[in-house]
Amino acid sequence: MKYISTRGTAPELTFEEAMLTGLARDGGLYVPAEWPTLSHDQIAGFAGKSYEDVAFEVMKPFIGDTFTDAEFKEIIAKAYAVFGHKARCPIVQLGSNDFLLELFHGPTLAFKDVAMQLIGQMFEVALKRKGETVTIVGATSGDTGSAAMEAFKGLEAVNLFIMYPHGRVSEVQRRQMTTPSEANVHALAVDGDFDTCQALLKDMFNDFDFRDGVKLAGVNSINWARVLAQVVYYFTSAVSLGAPHRKVSFTVPTGNFGDVFAGYVAKRMGLPIDRLVIATNQNDILHRTLQTGDHTKTGVKPSISPSMDIQVSSNFERLIFDLYDREGPAVAQLMDELKNAGTFTLSQGAMKRLRDEFDSGRCSEDETSAAIAEFHKTTGEVLCPHTAVGAKVAMEQNRNISVPMITLATAHPAKFPAAVEEACGIHPALPARMADLFERDERITRVAGDLDAVEAIIRERIGQ
Ligand SMILES: *Cc1c(COP(=O)(O)O)cnc(C)c1O
């Protein structure tokens, strides 16, 4: 399998190269040159198999010869052994034909662990074989950073730097990033918001001197391997509810468009998904795009679902590439317009395709709190604010109720205790394995939201 850039001019890469590179040199994102498909029988055969076995079969067509079968099986086994639930990503029933897909049983209690644990193991094997060391820099609105810290801490071939917006992540999120004591992981508190961090990361990748000097690699949600890892749970959950013999729908709390794009990939691979619903909080650029065709930035408004406080949904570019018949120059032009004017308008053809695949909904701050209280009262489930956004939007869909609706539960409520307690009066407790989080020592480096400042710190820490 070859990987091509959404902007059409960067060199084709193998899976290994795309995984280690992250952003393409033409500013685009890597995507597979074509979508592999699984047959009806193959998908039906997933019934009753372990998460790990399904993961192997779903991801295998994408990895080419980067790993042998034995290596890849071991990578998957190690990645998910740390999860606190045997099913890894179990589903629970929320209503008559409504389900929650619990993606928060990993070490940092959010769905980012599903991909990051796998990536950590993949980097380890690939880099050890090459005898190389890389510098991974990530930008996080909270959950990616801690997941990366947990996945990469203590590895020999990787130095990890995580930039998070100072003062804009929850205390649990911050502590999960600042308390690991391993010398190869570093948390950088950047002055600015998540988009500042994300822009710094992009600029770092476009500074080829720095990029080559520190052997820069990325594990943000733009990294193809992360999207790929997330495709798996669409298959396991759908099959457990009767796919491929019946259709299922998904509602996905969305920020950077990585998770919901993974659902789109599952559909392209042959999983019979009826509707894919994009759920946004008050930062609703994607919902507005679905409604009007205008993709217009308006600035980030901090919310109680901070991991979705995003105005530039990086992975949306991967979808646009398909909406425009995989024409790199057309994508490059739209992205230039977004960068320069803060807006672009989708063509009519692209809009039609977008609406054929996706629905959307928005959930305000008040509605999010009300949804947490309501779901607690009616179902006994305590939802995190992100999950509540999804569950609320799912409820409002005008849908075929004979098709199961699976809402992705993207974080454990204990990761956002203040918002949850305020909404429903319950203080969600941390699982026993991280109960001492608030007693551990923190290591924080505060840095200006400025490319030179951040690059200088990284060079200094890795001894350049
Ligand atoms: C990252 C995150 C999201 C958004 O996922 P995207 O892939 O960025 O769309 C939603 N909820 C939680 C808890 C997250 O950590």
Short mmCIF file of C-alpha atoms and ligand atoms in Angstrom, two decimals:
data_model
loop_
_atom_site.label_atom_id
_atom_site.label_comp_id
_atom_site.label_asym_id
_atom_site.label_seq_id
_atom_site.Cartn_x
_atom_site.Cartn_y
_atom_site.Cartn_z
CA MET A 1 0.00 0.00 0.00
CA LYS A 2 1.35 3.39 -1.04
CA TYR A 3 0.48 6.67 0.69
CA ILE A 4 -0.14 9.91 -1.19
CA SER A 5 -0.50 13.50 -0.04
CA THR A 6 -3.87 15.29 -0.12
CA ARG A 7 -2.12 18.22 -1.86
CA GLY A 8 -0.71 16.09 -4.58
CA THR A 9 2.95 17.10 -4.78
CA ALA A 10 4.77 15.33 -1.90
CA PRO A 11 6.49 12.01 -2.67
CA GLU A 12 4.60 8.73 -2.27
CA LEU A 13 5.52 6.90 0.93
CA THR A 14 5.22 3.44 2.44
CA PHE A 15 3.16 2.91 5.60
CA GLU A 16 6.30 3.05 7.71
CA GLU A 17 7.43 6.32 6.16
CA ALA A 18 3.98 7.89 6.46
CA MET A 19 3.76 6.81 10.10
CA LEU A 20 7.16 8.25 10.98
CA THR A 21 6.65 11.45 8.97
CA GLY A 22 3.19 12.74 9.92
CA LEU A 23 2.62 15.85 7.81
CA ALA A 24 3.58 15.73 4.12
CA ARG A 25 6.21 18.14 2.78
CA ASP A 26 3.67 19.91 0.58
CA GLY A 27 1.64 20.74 3.71
CA GLY A 28 -0.87 17.97 3.00
CA LEU A 29 -1.85 14.83 4.89
CA TYR A 30 -1.03 11.30 3.87
CA VAL A 31 -3.84 8.98 2.80
CA PRO A 32 -3.77 5.48 1.28
CA ALA A 33 -3.55 5.55 -2.52
CA GLU A 34 -6.78 3.53 -2.57
CA TRP A 35 -9.26 2.20 0.00
CA PRO A 36 -8.90 -1.54 0.54
CA THR A 37 -12.16 -3.43 1.05
CA LEU A 38 -13.12 -6.37 3.22
CA SER A 39 -15.68 -8.84 1.92
CA HIS A 40 -19.06 -9.44 3.54
CA ASP A 41 -17.86 -12.89 4.66
CA GLN A 42 -14.67 -11.51 6.11
CA ILE A 43 -16.60 -8.96 8.17
CA ALA A 44 -19.14 -11.59 9.23
CA GLY A 45 -16.19 -13.69 10.40
CA PHE A 46 -15.27 -11.02 12.97
CA ALA A 47 -18.22 -12.10 15.13
CA GLY A 48 -16.94 -13.62 18.36
CA LYS A 49 -13.30 -12.74 17.69
CA SER A 50 -11.16 -10.80 20.15
CA TYR A 51 -10.57 -7.08 19.69
CA GLU A 52 -6.93 -7.87 18.92
CA ASP A 53 -7.77 -10.41 16.20
CA VAL A 54 -10.16 -8.01 14.48
CA ALA A 55 -7.59 -5.22 14.80
CA PHE A 56 -5.05 -7.35 12.97
CA GLU A 57 -7.38 -8.13 10.07
CA VAL A 58 -8.75 -4.60 9.68
CA MET A 59 -5.34 -2.90 9.72
CA LYS A 60 -3.34 -5.53 7.84
CA PRO A 61 -4.20 -4.30 4.30
CA PHE A 62 -2.84 -0.85 5.18
CA ILE A 63 0.56 -1.68 6.61
CA GLY A 64 2.16 -3.36 3.58
CA ASP A 65 5.38 -5.10 4.59
CA THR A 66 6.26 -2.65 7.38
CA PHE A 67 5.75 -5.43 9.95
CA THR A 68 5.67 -9.20 9.64
CA ASP A 69 2.42 -10.84 10.74
CA ALA A 70 4.10 -12.06 13.92
CA GLU A 71 5.51 -8.60 14.71
CA PHE A 72 2.19 -6.90 14.05
CA LYS A 73 0.29 -9.35 16.26
CA GLU A 74 2.73 -8.73 19.09
CA ILE A 75 2.49 -4.96 18.64
CA ILE A 76 -1.30 -5.15 18.90
CA ALA A 77 -1.18 -7.48 21.90
CA LYS A 78 1.18 -5.18 23.81
CA ALA A 79 -0.78 -2.05 22.90
CA TYR A 80 -4.06 -3.26 24.38
CA ALA A 81 -2.81 -5.38 27.28
CA VAL A 82 -2.79 -2.19 29.42
CA PHE A 83 -6.53 -1.61 28.92
CA GLY A 84 -8.76 -2.00 31.94
CA HIS A 85 -11.50 -3.98 30.14
CA LYS A 86 -11.20 -7.37 28.47
CA ALA A 87 -13.31 -6.29 25.50
CA ARG A 88 -10.99 -3.23 25.17
CA CYS A 89 -13.80 -1.11 23.68
CA PRO A 90 -17.08 -2.50 25.08
CA ILE A 91 -20.56 -1.28 24.21
CA VAL A 92 -23.32 -0.60 26.70
CA GLN A 93 -26.99 -0.11 25.95
CA LEU A 94 -28.38 3.35 26.58
CA GLY A 95 -31.91 3.13 25.18
CA SER A 96 -34.14 0.87 23.11
CA ASN A 97 -31.82 0.94 20.11
CA ASP A 98 -29.14 3.33 21.34
CA PHE A 99 -25.70 2.30 22.48
CA LEU A 100 -22.51 3.78 23.88
CA LEU A 101 -19.15 2.58 22.64
CA GLU A 102 -16.81 2.97 25.61
CA LEU A 103 -13.42 4.04 24.33
CA PHE A 104 -12.00 5.15 27.68
CA HIS A 105 -10.58 2.01 29.25
CA GLY A 106 -6.96 2.85 28.37
CA PRO A 107 -4.31 4.33 30.68
CA THR A 108 -5.40 7.99 30.36
CA LEU A 109 -9.16 7.43 30.26
CA ALA A 110 -9.85 8.81 26.77
CA PHE A 111 -10.18 7.28 23.32
CA LYS A 112 -6.81 8.71 22.23
CA ASP A 113 -5.21 5.78 24.06
CA VAL A 114 -6.62 3.33 21.51
CA ALA A 115 -4.44 4.80 18.77
CA MET A 116 -1.54 6.09 20.82
CA GLN A 117 -0.77 2.81 22.58
CA LEU A 118 -0.57 1.14 19.19
CA ILE A 119 1.60 3.88 17.69
CA GLY A 120 4.04 3.70 20.61
CA GLN A 121 4.60 0.00 19.96
CA MET A 122 4.84 0.52 16.18
CA PHE A 123 7.43 3.31 16.53
CA GLU A 124 9.43 1.18 18.96
CA VAL A 125 9.68 -1.76 16.57
CA ALA A 126 10.29 0.30 13.42
CA LEU A 127 12.91 2.60 14.96
CA LYS A 128 14.80 -0.13 16.79
CA ARG A 129 15.13 -2.00 13.50
CA LYS A 130 16.58 1.12 11.88
CA GLY A 131 18.76 2.02 14.86
CA GLU A 132 17.35 5.58 14.84
CA THR A 133 16.18 8.15 17.38
CA VAL A 134 13.41 10.64 16.60
CA THR A 135 11.89 13.72 18.22
CA ILE A 136 8.14 13.55 18.41
CA VAL A 137 6.33 16.82 18.91
CA GLY A 138 2.61 16.90 19.49
CA ALA A 139 -0.02 19.58 19.97
CA THR A 140 -2.89 18.74 22.26
CA SER A 141 -6.13 20.19 23.49
CA GLY A 142 -5.71 17.82 26.43
CA ASP A 143 -6.22 14.16 25.72
CA THR A 144 -3.72 13.48 22.93
CA GLY A 145 -0.85 14.75 25.04
CA SER A 146 -1.42 12.53 28.03
CA ALA A 147 -2.09 9.54 25.80
CA ALA A 148 1.22 10.16 24.01
CA MET A 149 3.08 10.56 27.30
CA GLU A 150 1.78 7.20 28.49
CA ALA A 151 2.49 5.51 25.17
CA PHE A 152 6.05 6.82 24.67
CA LYS A 153 7.46 7.31 28.18
CA GLY A 154 10.61 5.30 28.75
CA LEU A 155 11.15 4.36 25.08
CA GLU A 156 14.78 4.64 24.01
CA ALA A 157 14.38 5.75 20.43
CA VAL A 158 11.97 8.63 21.06
CA ASN A 159 12.08 12.06 22.72
CA LEU A 160 8.56 13.36 23.14
CA PHE A 161 7.45 17.00 23.49
CA ILE A 162 3.81 17.85 24.05
CA MET A 163 2.55 21.41 23.60
CA TYR A 164 -0.72 22.18 25.37
CA PRO A 165 -2.56 25.50 25.75
CA HIS A 166 -1.60 26.93 29.14
CA GLY A 167 -4.58 27.14 31.47
CA ARG A 168 -6.98 25.56 28.99
CA VAL A 169 -6.83 21.89 29.89
CA SER A 170 -8.50 20.22 32.85
CA GLU A 171 -6.43 19.53 35.96
CA VAL A 172 -6.62 15.79 35.37
CA GLN A 173 -5.45 16.24 31.79
CA ARG A 174 -2.61 18.52 32.87
CA ARG A 175 -1.46 16.21 35.63
CA GLN A 176 -1.50 13.23 33.32
CA MET A 177 0.94 15.15 31.09
CA THR A 178 3.12 16.72 33.77
CA THR A 179 3.55 13.84 36.23
CA PRO A 180 5.33 11.13 34.19
CA SER A 181 8.93 11.28 35.43
CA GLU A 182 10.71 9.56 32.54
CA ALA A 183 13.47 11.78 31.09
CA ASN A 184 12.39 11.35 27.44
CA VAL A 185 8.95 13.02 27.83
CA HIS A 186 8.39 16.78 28.20
CA ALA A 187 5.20 18.83 28.70
CA LEU A 188 5.30 22.39 27.28
CA ALA A 189 2.63 24.85 28.50
CA VAL A 190 2.22 27.22 25.54
CA ASP A 191 0.70 30.70 25.82
CA GLY A 192 -2.27 30.55 23.45
CA ASP A 193 -5.11 28.18 22.56
CA PHE A 194 -5.11 24.79 20.89
CA ASP A 195 -5.03 26.32 17.42
CA THR A 196 -1.84 28.20 18.43
CA CYS A 197 -0.25 24.88 19.40
CA GLN A 198 -1.44 23.21 16.23
CA ALA A 199 -0.16 26.09 14.07
CA LEU A 200 3.25 25.92 15.82
CA LEU A 201 3.41 22.23 15.06
CA LYS A 202 2.61 22.78 11.40
CA ASP A 203 5.22 25.55 11.19
CA MET A 204 7.80 23.27 12.78
CA PHE A 205 7.15 20.66 10.12
CA ASN A 206 7.52 23.32 7.44
CA ASP A 207 10.86 24.49 8.92
CA PHE A 208 12.88 21.85 7.08
CA ASP A 209 16.12 22.82 8.83
CA PHE A 210 14.61 22.11 12.22
CA ARG A 211 12.58 19.18 10.94
CA ASP A 212 15.61 17.36 9.58
CA GLY A 213 17.94 18.51 12.38
CA VAL A 214 15.94 17.01 15.23
CA LYS A 215 14.46 14.17 13.10
CA LEU A 216 10.97 15.48 13.72
CA ALA A 217 8.07 13.04 13.77
CA GLY A 218 4.42 13.64 14.56
CA VAL A 219 1.78 11.64 16.35
CA ASN A 220 -1.02 14.17 16.24
CA SER A 221 -4.34 13.13 14.84
CA ILE A 222 -2.94 14.04 11.41
CA ASN A 223 -0.77 10.93 11.67
CA TRP A 224 -2.33 8.33 9.41
CA ALA A 225 -1.50 5.46 11.78
CA ARG A 226 -3.71 7.04 14.43
CA VAL A 227 -6.70 7.28 12.17
CA LEU A 228 -6.11 3.68 11.14
CA ALA A 229 -6.11 2.38 14.73
CA GLN A 230 -9.50 4.02 15.25
CA VAL A 231 -11.10 2.24 12.30
CA VAL A 232 -11.02 -1.00 14.27
CA TYR A 233 -13.66 -0.19 16.89
CA TYR A 234 -16.21 0.74 14.24
CA PHE A 235 -15.94 -2.85 13.05
CA THR A 236 -15.97 -4.54 16.46
CA SER A 237 -18.96 -2.55 17.71
CA ALA A 238 -20.98 -2.84 14.50
CA VAL A 239 -20.39 -6.58 14.25
CA SER A 240 -21.44 -7.09 17.86
CA LEU A 241 -24.78 -5.50 16.92
CA GLY A 242 -25.34 -7.64 13.85
CA ALA A 243 -23.27 -6.13 11.03
CA PRO A 244 -22.67 -6.91 8.24
CA HIS A 245 -26.15 -8.51 8.17
CA ARG A 246 -27.72 -5.24 9.30
CA LYS A 247 -26.73 -1.58 9.14
CA VAL A 248 -25.66 0.52 12.09
CA SER A 249 -25.21 4.28 12.56
CA PHE A 250 -22.66 6.20 14.59
CA THR A 251 -22.63 9.58 16.29
CA VAL A 252 -19.16 10.91 16.95
CA PRO A 253 -18.21 13.82 19.23
CA THR A 254 -15.88 15.66 16.91
CA GLY A 255 -13.01 18.10 17.14
CA ASN A 256 -10.16 17.46 14.76
CA PHE A 257 -12.28 15.11 12.59
CA GLY A 258 -9.92 12.16 13.18
CA ASP A 259 -12.32 9.86 14.96
CA VAL A 260 -15.28 10.39 12.66
CA PHE A 261 -13.02 10.15 9.61
CA ALA A 262 -12.03 6.69 10.85
CA GLY A 263 -15.74 5.81 10.65
CA TYR A 264 -15.80 7.02 7.07
CA VAL A 265 -12.80 4.78 6.33
CA ALA A 266 -14.62 1.79 7.86
CA LYS A 267 -17.55 2.53 5.56
CA ARG A 268 -15.29 2.77 2.51
CA MET A 269 -13.83 -0.60 3.51
CA GLY A 270 -17.27 -2.19 3.32
CA LEU A 271 -18.77 -1.86 6.79
CA PRO A 272 -22.51 -1.18 6.27
CA ILE A 273 -22.79 2.15 8.10
CA ASP A 274 -26.09 3.92 7.54
CA ARG A 275 -25.46 7.41 8.97
CA LEU A 276 -22.30 9.00 10.33
CA VAL A 277 -23.27 11.91 12.55
CA ILE A 278 -20.79 14.67 13.36
CA ALA A 279 -21.52 16.08 16.82
CA THR A 280 -19.93 19.41 17.74
CA ASN A 281 -20.01 21.62 20.81
CA GLN A 282 -20.36 25.40 20.45
CA ASN A 283 -17.23 25.34 18.31
CA ASP A 284 -19.38 24.25 15.42
CA ILE A 285 -17.43 24.93 12.22
CA LEU A 286 -18.17 21.44 10.93
CA HIS A 287 -21.88 21.62 11.70
CA ARG A 288 -22.07 24.97 9.90
CA THR A 289 -20.18 23.52 6.96
CA LEU A 290 -22.74 20.72 6.65
CA GLN A 291 -25.56 23.22 6.77
CA THR A 292 -24.27 25.94 4.48
CA GLY A 293 -21.22 24.72 2.57
CA ASP A 294 -19.17 27.57 4.06
CA HIS A 295 -16.18 26.47 6.10
CA THR A 296 -15.50 29.63 8.10
CA LYS A 297 -13.30 30.07 11.16
CA THR A 298 -14.75 32.20 13.94
CA GLY A 299 -12.23 31.78 16.79
CA VAL A 300 -12.26 29.21 19.56
CA LYS A 301 -14.71 29.55 22.44
CA PRO A 302 -13.56 27.56 25.49
CA SER A 303 -16.17 24.98 26.51
CA ILE A 304 -16.78 22.26 29.09
CA SER A 305 -15.84 19.72 26.39
CA PRO A 306 -12.34 21.17 25.82
CA SER A 307 -11.00 18.35 23.64
CA MET A 308 -13.41 19.55 20.96
CA ASP A 309 -12.50 23.25 21.22
CA ILE A 310 -11.16 23.50 17.72
CA GLN A 311 -11.83 25.67 14.70
CA VAL A 312 -9.44 24.08 12.26
CA SER A 313 -10.31 20.39 11.96
CA SER A 314 -7.11 19.11 10.39
CA ASN A 315 -8.40 15.74 9.30
CA PHE A 316 -11.28 17.30 7.39
CA GLU A 317 -8.71 17.82 4.65
CA ARG A 318 -8.60 14.05 4.15
CA LEU A 319 -12.33 13.99 3.49
CA ILE A 320 -12.15 17.02 1.20
CA PHE A 321 -9.59 15.13 -0.86
CA ASP A 322 -12.20 12.44 -1.53
CA LEU A 323 -15.03 14.94 -2.00
CA TYR A 324 -12.94 16.54 -4.78
CA ASP A 325 -12.15 13.26 -6.57
CA ARG A 326 -8.68 13.16 -5.01
CA GLU A 327 -7.51 16.25 -6.89
CA GLY A 328 -4.53 17.54 -4.88
CA PRO A 329 -4.43 21.02 -6.46
CA ALA A 330 -8.12 21.63 -5.65
CA VAL A 331 -7.47 20.72 -2.02
CA ALA A 332 -4.35 22.91 -1.89
CA GLN A 333 -6.36 25.86 -3.17
CA LEU A 334 -9.11 25.46 -0.56
CA MET A 335 -6.52 25.16 2.20
CA ASP A 336 -4.77 28.30 0.99
CA GLU A 337 -8.08 30.16 1.11
CA LEU A 338 -8.66 28.91 4.66
CA LYS A 339 -5.21 30.00 5.72
CA ASN A 340 -5.34 33.40 4.07
CA ALA A 341 -9.00 34.41 4.34
CA GLY A 342 -10.21 32.14 7.14
CA THR A 343 -12.89 30.61 4.93
CA PHE A 344 -13.67 28.52 1.89
CA THR A 345 -16.87 27.37 0.21
CA LEU A 346 -17.40 23.79 -0.92
CA SER A 347 -18.54 23.21 -4.49
CA GLN A 348 -22.07 21.92 -5.01
CA GLY A 349 -20.78 18.50 -5.99
CA ALA A 350 -18.62 18.29 -2.87
CA MET A 351 -21.54 19.39 -0.70
CA LYS A 352 -23.77 16.71 -2.13
CA ARG A 353 -21.22 14.02 -1.40
CA LEU A 354 -20.62 15.36 2.08
CA ARG A 355 -24.33 15.25 2.89
CA ASP A 356 -24.68 11.80 1.35
CA GLU A 357 -22.22 10.45 3.91
CA PHE A 358 -22.70 12.63 7.00
CA ASP A 359 -25.26 14.32 9.18
CA SER A 360 -24.42 16.79 11.92
CA GLY A 361 -25.64 18.46 15.07
CA ARG A 362 -24.47 21.04 17.58
CA CYS A 363 -24.81 21.03 21.34
CA SER A 364 -24.52 24.28 23.34
CA GLU A 365 -22.94 24.52 26.77
CA ASP A 366 -26.32 24.52 28.54
CA GLU A 367 -27.53 21.60 26.46
CA THR A 368 -24.38 19.64 27.32
CA SER A 369 -24.91 20.09 31.05
CA ALA A 370 -28.60 19.30 30.73
CA ALA A 371 -27.77 16.16 28.75
CA ILE A 372 -25.38 14.92 31.46
CA ALA A 373 -28.14 15.36 34.05
CA GLU A 374 -30.83 13.87 31.84
CA PHE A 375 -28.89 10.76 30.85
CA HIS A 376 -27.91 10.19 34.43
CA LYS A 377 -31.52 10.42 35.53
CA THR A 378 -32.96 8.23 32.79
CA THR A 379 -30.20 5.65 32.28
CA GLY A 380 -27.93 5.79 35.34
CA GLU A 381 -24.92 6.44 33.08
CA VAL A 382 -22.59 9.30 34.01
CA LEU A 383 -21.30 10.74 30.73
CA CYS A 384 -18.25 12.93 30.20
CA PRO A 385 -19.12 16.28 28.56
CA HIS A 386 -17.80 15.17 25.14
CA THR A 387 -19.85 12.01 25.23
CA ALA A 388 -22.87 14.04 26.36
CA VAL A 389 -22.51 16.23 23.25
CA GLY A 390 -22.62 13.08 21.14
CA ALA A 391 -25.49 11.44 23.01
CA LYS A 392 -27.57 14.61 22.84
CA VAL A 393 -26.98 15.08 19.10
CA ALA A 394 -27.75 11.39 18.52
CA MET A 395 -31.10 11.79 20.31
CA GLU A 396 -32.05 14.67 18.04
CA GLN A 397 -31.41 12.85 14.79
CA ASN A 398 -34.43 12.27 12.66
CA ARG A 399 -33.45 8.69 11.93
CA ASN A 400 -34.65 5.22 11.09
CA ILE A 401 -35.07 3.85 14.60
CA SER A 402 -34.71 0.26 13.50
CA VAL A 403 -31.03 1.00 12.81
CA PRO A 404 -28.91 0.85 16.00
CA MET A 405 -27.28 4.17 16.88
CA ILE A 406 -23.87 3.88 18.52
CA THR A 407 -22.53 7.02 20.20
CA LEU A 408 -18.81 7.06 20.83
CA ALA A 409 -18.06 7.61 24.53
CA THR A 410 -14.74 9.35 24.11
CA ALA A 411 -13.66 9.93 27.72
CA HIS A 412 -14.29 8.69 31.25
CA PRO A 413 -16.32 11.20 33.30
CA ALA A 414 -13.57 11.34 35.95
CA LYS A 415 -11.39 13.16 33.43
CA PHE A 416 -13.75 16.14 33.61
CA PRO A 417 -15.04 15.98 37.19
CA ALA A 418 -15.93 19.67 37.64
CA ALA A 419 -18.27 19.86 34.66
CA VAL A 420 -19.84 16.52 35.48
CA GLU A 421 -20.43 17.38 39.14
CA GLU A 422 -21.89 20.75 38.27
CA ALA A 423 -24.28 19.12 35.81
CA CYS A 424 -25.55 16.14 37.79
CA GLY A 425 -24.25 16.47 41.35
CA ILE A 426 -22.05 13.39 41.14
CA HIS A 427 -18.30 13.59 41.61
CA PRO A 428 -16.97 10.84 39.33
CA ALA A 429 -14.07 8.99 40.98
CA LEU A 430 -10.83 8.15 39.21
CA PRO A 431 -10.31 4.41 38.69
CA ALA A 432 -8.13 2.86 41.39
CA ARG A 433 -5.09 2.58 39.12
CA MET A 434 -4.69 6.37 39.01
CA ALA A 435 -6.19 7.37 42.34
CA ASP A 436 -2.91 9.04 43.50
CA LEU A 437 -2.71 11.38 40.46
CA PHE A 438 -3.21 14.48 42.58
CA GLU A 439 -0.31 13.62 44.89
CA ARG A 440 2.31 13.10 42.18
CA ASP A 441 4.96 15.79 41.42
CA GLU A 442 4.45 17.91 38.28
CA ARG A 443 7.11 19.05 35.77
CA ILE A 444 5.92 22.01 33.67
CA THR A 445 7.82 24.16 31.15
CA ARG A 446 6.01 27.41 30.28
CA VAL A 447 6.81 28.78 26.81
CA ALA A 448 5.66 31.68 24.59
CA GLY A 449 3.42 30.81 21.63
CA ASP A 450 6.30 31.54 19.29
CA LEU A 451 8.11 29.22 16.89
CA ASP A 452 11.67 30.28 17.79
CA ALA A 453 11.03 29.92 21.51
CA VAL A 454 9.60 26.43 21.22
CA GLU A 455 12.25 25.21 18.79
CA ALA A 456 15.01 26.53 21.08
CA ILE A 457 13.68 24.58 24.06
CA ILE A 458 13.40 21.39 22.07
CA ARG A 459 16.96 21.66 20.72
CA GLU A 460 18.29 22.38 24.19
CA ARG A 461 16.51 19.41 25.78
CA ILE A 462 17.77 16.93 23.22
CA GLY A 463 21.28 18.34 23.48
CA GLN A 464 21.65 20.12 20.11
C1 LIG B 1 -9.88 14.22 20.96
C2 LIG B 1 -11.20 14.08 21.58
C3 LIG B 1 -12.37 14.27 20.85
C4 LIG B 1 -12.36 14.71 19.40
O1 LIG B 1 -11.80 13.74 18.57
P1 LIG B 1 -11.29 14.15 17.10
O2 LIG B 1 -10.65 12.94 16.55
O3 LIG B 1 -10.32 15.28 17.31
O4 LIG B 1 -12.48 14.58 16.34
C5 LIG B 1 -13.57 14.05 21.50
N1 LIG B 1 -13.62 13.70 22.79
C6 LIG B 1 -12.51 13.51 23.53
C7 LIG B 1 -12.65 13.12 24.96
C8 LIG B 1 -11.26 13.67 22.95
O5 LIG B 1 -10.17 13.48 23.68
#
